[in-house]
Amino acid sequence: MSAIDQLFEELKQQGRKALMPFVTAGDPDVEFTADVIRELSARGATMCEVGIPYSDPIADGPVIQASDTRALDKHVKLADILAMLGKVTRDVTMPIVTMVSYAIIYRHGLERYIEIAKAAGVAGAIVPDLLVEEAGPFSEICRREDFSLIQLVTPTTPRDRALRIVESSTGFLYYVSVTGITGERQSLPEEVIENVGWLRSQSDLPICIGFGISQPEHIRLLSPVADGLIVGSAFVRRIATAADRSRA
């Protein structure tokens, strides 16, 4: 059983939901990112999604795109991020997963990426650009290594395709609440509830909802149907503001 499997089993027994903040690694630097992750853990975050900066954003809105650019402008490398996470994961109890492009994984080698990520204490990977048609080899290695492969289902994903994504995923399913890019929203579509309800009827995997979540009303709307909620741009924007203040 992976660390993420254990987490959701514990949350289920306690009647609780997961809160997963997203942070961009290396913005403004890896030391600052490490401090943020430790603080999030201390303040009750259940899990943390750490974005690996990438030059070709995948569904990222302007806030996260800008954070990627700032990190890349400082020449942050995967090795730097994993070295930082190797220290942080010794200090926190919450699982950490990377949001990472499949291009990065493929370039390092499928087994090698899992090896170095696990050595850093990382529990899994969210891979937004891994097509389900090509996910088989990586999914097989992840299952063998108890390393969670989290894949995305969107409002426009055909249901037969969604079932294939379910079959190749482990840890939890990432349901994208809105079409389009990441970013804070004033409101979320009503069909989220129905879509997540259908997905839950097809899989025993926990379902976490992300994209657009930034307000207490969103939490109240989605928590009855979700096992966890992912908050990205709202955190990244505040981290950038805090970083600017620390430099002032």
Short mmCIF file of C-alpha atoms in Angstrom, two decimals:
data_model
loop_
_atom_site.label_atom_id
_atom_site.label_comp_id
_atom_site.label_asym_id
_atom_site.label_seq_id
_atom_site.Cartn_x
_atom_site.Cartn_y
_atom_site.Cartn_z
CA MET A 1 0.00 0.00 0.00
CA SER A 2 1.42 3.37 -1.03
CA ALA A 3 1.66 6.41 1.25
CA ILE A 4 -1.27 7.96 -0.61
CA ASP A 5 -3.38 4.81 -0.21
CA GLN A 6 -2.65 4.88 3.52
CA LEU A 7 -3.54 8.56 3.77
CA PHE A 8 -6.96 8.19 2.17
CA GLU A 9 -7.73 5.10 4.23
CA GLU A 10 -6.99 7.09 7.40
CA LEU A 11 -9.04 10.07 6.21
CA LYS A 12 -11.97 7.78 5.38
CA GLN A 13 -11.90 6.27 8.86
CA GLN A 14 -11.80 9.77 10.38
CA GLY A 15 -14.55 11.15 8.14
CA ARG A 16 -12.20 13.84 6.80
CA LYS A 17 -11.31 15.24 3.40
CA ALA A 18 -7.84 15.93 2.00
CA LEU A 19 -6.64 19.48 1.37
CA MET A 20 -3.84 19.59 -1.19
CA PRO A 21 -2.10 22.90 -1.84
CA PHE A 22 -0.04 23.30 -5.00
CA VAL A 23 3.33 25.06 -4.96
CA THR A 24 5.75 25.70 -7.81
CA ALA A 25 9.19 24.36 -6.91
CA GLY A 26 11.90 27.01 -7.06
CA ASP A 27 9.68 30.10 -6.99
CA PRO A 28 11.31 32.26 -5.76
CA ASP A 29 13.96 29.64 -4.87
CA VAL A 30 14.08 26.06 -3.60
CA GLU A 31 14.82 27.11 0.00
CA PHE A 32 11.70 29.28 0.06
CA THR A 33 9.68 26.41 -1.41
CA ALA A 34 10.97 24.12 1.33
CA ASP A 35 9.89 26.58 4.01
CA VAL A 36 6.44 26.90 2.43
CA ILE A 37 5.94 23.12 2.35
CA ARG A 38 6.94 22.80 6.00
CA GLU A 39 4.57 25.62 6.95
CA LEU A 40 1.69 24.11 4.99
CA SER A 41 2.22 20.81 6.79
CA ALA A 42 2.34 22.54 10.18
CA ARG A 43 -0.94 24.30 9.40
CA GLY A 44 -2.81 21.12 8.56
CA ALA A 45 -2.42 20.48 4.83
CA THR A 46 -3.04 16.81 4.10
CA MET A 47 -0.90 16.40 1.01
CA CYS A 48 1.19 18.73 -1.17
CA GLU A 49 1.44 18.93 -4.94
CA VAL A 50 4.81 20.26 -6.04
CA GLY A 51 4.98 21.57 -9.58
CA ILE A 52 8.14 20.84 -11.55
CA PRO A 53 8.68 23.98 -13.68
CA TYR A 54 8.32 23.34 -17.38
CA SER A 55 8.81 25.63 -20.35
CA ASP A 56 5.62 24.53 -22.15
CA PRO A 57 2.75 24.92 -19.68
CA ILE A 58 0.08 22.24 -19.70
CA ALA A 59 -3.31 23.82 -18.85
CA ASP A 60 -1.62 26.26 -16.48
CA GLY A 61 -3.17 29.70 -16.17
CA PRO A 62 -1.22 32.97 -15.97
CA VAL A 63 -0.42 32.78 -12.25
CA ILE A 64 1.23 29.35 -12.41
CA GLN A 65 2.80 30.08 -15.80
CA ALA A 66 4.46 33.15 -14.30
CA SER A 67 5.75 31.13 -11.35
CA ASP A 68 7.22 28.52 -13.72
CA THR A 69 8.93 31.27 -15.67
CA ARG A 70 10.44 32.82 -12.55
CA ALA A 71 11.81 29.44 -11.45
CA LEU A 72 13.19 28.58 -14.89
CA ASP A 73 14.82 32.01 -15.19
CA LYS A 74 16.83 31.02 -12.12
CA HIS A 75 17.84 27.76 -13.83
CA VAL A 76 16.14 25.49 -11.30
CA LYS A 77 16.78 21.85 -12.21
CA LEU A 78 14.97 18.64 -11.31
CA ALA A 79 18.03 17.54 -9.31
CA ASP A 80 17.80 20.72 -7.20
CA ILE A 81 14.12 20.14 -6.53
CA LEU A 82 14.52 16.49 -5.56
CA ALA A 83 17.47 17.31 -3.31
CA MET A 84 15.26 19.85 -1.53
CA LEU A 85 12.35 17.42 -1.28
CA GLY A 86 14.67 14.75 0.10
CA LYS A 87 15.23 17.01 3.10
CA VAL A 88 11.66 18.27 3.43
CA THR A 89 10.04 14.85 3.35
CA ARG A 90 12.00 13.96 6.49
CA ASP A 91 10.35 16.89 8.27
CA VAL A 92 6.70 16.45 7.26
CA THR A 93 4.23 13.61 7.57
CA MET A 94 2.02 14.52 4.60
CA PRO A 95 2.67 12.77 1.26
CA ILE A 96 4.19 14.88 -1.49
CA VAL A 97 3.45 14.33 -5.17
CA THR A 98 5.00 16.03 -8.16
CA MET A 99 3.06 17.63 -10.99
CA VAL A 100 5.44 16.82 -13.80
CA SER A 101 5.43 16.69 -17.58
CA TYR A 102 5.82 13.25 -19.11
CA ALA A 103 8.57 14.76 -21.28
CA ILE A 104 10.70 15.19 -18.15
CA ILE A 105 9.97 11.66 -16.96
CA TYR A 106 10.67 10.18 -20.39
CA ARG A 107 13.93 12.08 -20.74
CA HIS A 108 15.21 10.67 -17.44
CA GLY A 109 13.83 7.21 -18.11
CA LEU A 110 10.64 5.78 -16.60
CA GLU A 111 12.26 3.56 -13.99
CA ARG A 112 15.00 6.09 -13.25
CA TYR A 113 12.49 8.87 -12.58
CA ILE A 114 10.59 6.74 -10.09
CA GLU A 115 13.86 5.68 -8.48
CA ILE A 116 15.10 9.22 -7.88
CA ALA A 117 11.66 10.51 -6.89
CA LYS A 118 11.16 7.74 -4.33
CA ALA A 119 14.67 8.33 -2.98
CA ALA A 120 13.56 11.92 -2.32
CA GLY A 121 10.49 10.70 -0.44
CA VAL A 122 8.01 11.57 -3.21
CA ALA A 123 4.87 9.42 -3.11
CA GLY A 124 3.58 9.82 -6.64
CA ALA A 125 3.28 11.87 -9.80
CA ILE A 126 0.48 13.79 -11.47
CA VAL A 127 1.28 13.62 -15.18
CA PRO A 128 -1.13 15.86 -17.11
CA ASP A 129 0.28 15.23 -20.59
CA LEU A 130 0.51 11.44 -20.41
CA LEU A 131 -2.01 10.09 -22.90
CA VAL A 132 -3.93 7.08 -21.67
CA GLU A 133 -2.96 5.29 -24.90
CA GLU A 134 0.70 5.60 -23.86
CA ALA A 135 0.33 5.20 -20.10
CA GLY A 136 0.67 1.41 -19.91
CA PRO A 137 4.43 1.02 -19.40
CA PHE A 138 4.70 3.80 -16.83
CA SER A 139 1.54 2.67 -15.03
CA GLU A 140 2.92 -0.87 -14.74
CA ILE A 141 6.20 0.34 -13.23
CA CYS A 142 4.34 2.64 -10.81
CA ARG A 143 2.18 -0.23 -9.56
CA ARG A 144 5.21 -2.45 -9.09
CA GLU A 145 7.03 0.26 -7.13
CA ASP A 146 4.02 1.44 -5.04
CA PHE A 147 4.45 4.86 -6.62
CA SER A 148 1.10 6.51 -7.34
CA LEU A 149 0.32 7.57 -10.91
CA ILE A 150 -2.39 10.21 -10.73
CA GLN A 151 -4.13 11.08 -13.98
CA LEU A 152 -6.68 13.71 -14.93
CA VAL A 153 -10.31 13.39 -15.99
CA THR A 154 -11.89 16.55 -17.37
CA PRO A 155 -15.47 17.65 -18.06
CA THR A 156 -14.92 16.93 -21.75
CA THR A 157 -13.37 13.48 -21.31
CA PRO A 158 -15.64 10.90 -23.01
CA ARG A 159 -16.87 8.36 -20.49
CA ASP A 160 -15.31 5.38 -22.23
CA ARG A 161 -11.98 7.19 -22.16
CA ALA A 162 -12.47 8.12 -18.51
CA LEU A 163 -12.80 4.43 -17.69
CA ARG A 164 -9.47 3.72 -19.39
CA ILE A 165 -7.87 6.52 -17.35
CA VAL A 166 -9.30 4.98 -14.17
CA GLU A 167 -7.75 1.61 -15.04
CA SER A 168 -4.24 3.04 -15.42
CA SER A 169 -4.38 5.33 -12.36
CA THR A 170 -3.38 4.67 -8.77
CA GLY A 171 -3.46 6.75 -5.58
CA PHE A 172 -6.37 8.98 -6.56
CA LEU A 173 -8.10 10.46 -9.58
CA TYR A 174 -7.68 14.15 -10.34
CA TYR A 175 -10.99 15.57 -11.55
CA VAL A 176 -10.65 18.89 -13.36
CA SER A 177 -13.66 20.99 -12.36
CA VAL A 178 -13.67 23.37 -15.34
CA THR A 179 -12.70 23.35 -18.99
CA GLY A 180 -9.73 25.52 -19.82
CA ILE A 181 -6.75 26.55 -17.75
CA THR A 182 -5.99 26.78 -14.05
CA GLY A 183 -6.84 29.94 -12.18
CA GLU A 184 -9.07 31.32 -9.44
CA ARG A 185 -12.79 31.34 -10.31
CA GLN A 186 -15.76 33.12 -8.80
CA SER A 187 -18.04 30.15 -9.49
CA LEU A 188 -17.78 26.53 -10.58
CA PRO A 189 -20.06 24.68 -13.01
CA GLU A 190 -23.01 22.87 -11.47
CA GLU A 191 -22.33 19.73 -13.50
CA VAL A 192 -19.21 19.04 -11.43
CA ILE A 193 -21.36 17.27 -8.84
CA GLU A 194 -23.01 15.01 -11.40
CA ASN A 195 -19.77 14.24 -13.22
CA VAL A 196 -17.90 13.34 -10.04
CA GLY A 197 -20.86 11.24 -8.89
CA TRP A 198 -20.69 9.20 -12.09
CA LEU A 199 -16.94 8.81 -11.81
CA ARG A 200 -17.28 7.60 -8.22
CA SER A 201 -19.77 4.95 -9.36
CA GLN A 202 -17.09 3.59 -11.72
CA SER A 203 -14.08 3.43 -9.40
CA ASP A 204 -13.04 2.84 -5.80
CA LEU A 205 -10.16 5.30 -6.17
CA PRO A 206 -10.42 8.50 -4.12
CA ILE A 207 -11.36 11.54 -6.22
CA CYS A 208 -9.73 14.92 -5.71
CA ILE A 209 -11.07 17.99 -7.47
CA GLY A 210 -8.89 20.82 -8.71
CA PHE A 211 -8.84 23.88 -11.02
CA GLY A 212 -10.57 27.08 -9.98
CA ILE A 213 -10.99 26.27 -6.29
CA SER A 214 -10.20 29.42 -4.32
CA GLN A 215 -13.12 30.31 -2.06
CA PRO A 216 -14.84 28.81 1.01
CA GLU A 217 -18.06 28.41 -1.02
CA HIS A 218 -16.21 26.12 -3.41
CA ILE A 219 -15.14 23.90 -0.52
CA ARG A 220 -18.70 23.73 0.81
CA LEU A 221 -20.02 22.85 -2.65
CA LEU A 222 -17.50 20.14 -3.48
CA SER A 223 -16.55 18.51 -0.18
CA PRO A 224 -19.70 16.32 -0.04
CA VAL A 225 -18.70 14.58 -3.28
CA ALA A 226 -14.90 14.82 -3.18
CA ASP A 227 -12.30 12.93 -1.18
CA GLY A 228 -9.93 15.86 -1.50
CA LEU A 229 -9.63 19.39 -2.86
CA ILE A 230 -6.65 20.85 -4.70
CA VAL A 231 -5.91 24.57 -4.46
CA GLY A 232 -3.28 25.93 -6.83
CA SER A 233 -3.34 29.46 -8.20
CA ALA A 234 -4.73 30.97 -5.00
CA PHE A 235 -1.72 29.62 -3.07
CA VAL A 236 0.84 30.41 -5.77
CA ARG A 237 -0.33 34.02 -5.97
CA ARG A 238 -0.02 34.44 -2.22
CA ILE A 239 3.39 32.78 -2.16
CA ALA A 240 4.60 35.24 -4.80
CA THR A 241 3.33 38.14 -2.72
CA ALA A 242 5.02 36.79 0.40
CA ALA A 243 8.27 36.32 -1.51
CA ASP A 244 8.14 39.94 -2.71
CA ARG A 245 7.62 41.15 0.87
CA SER A 246 10.55 39.08 2.13
CA ARG A 247 12.82 40.75 -0.40
CA ALA A 248 11.55 44.27 0.34
#
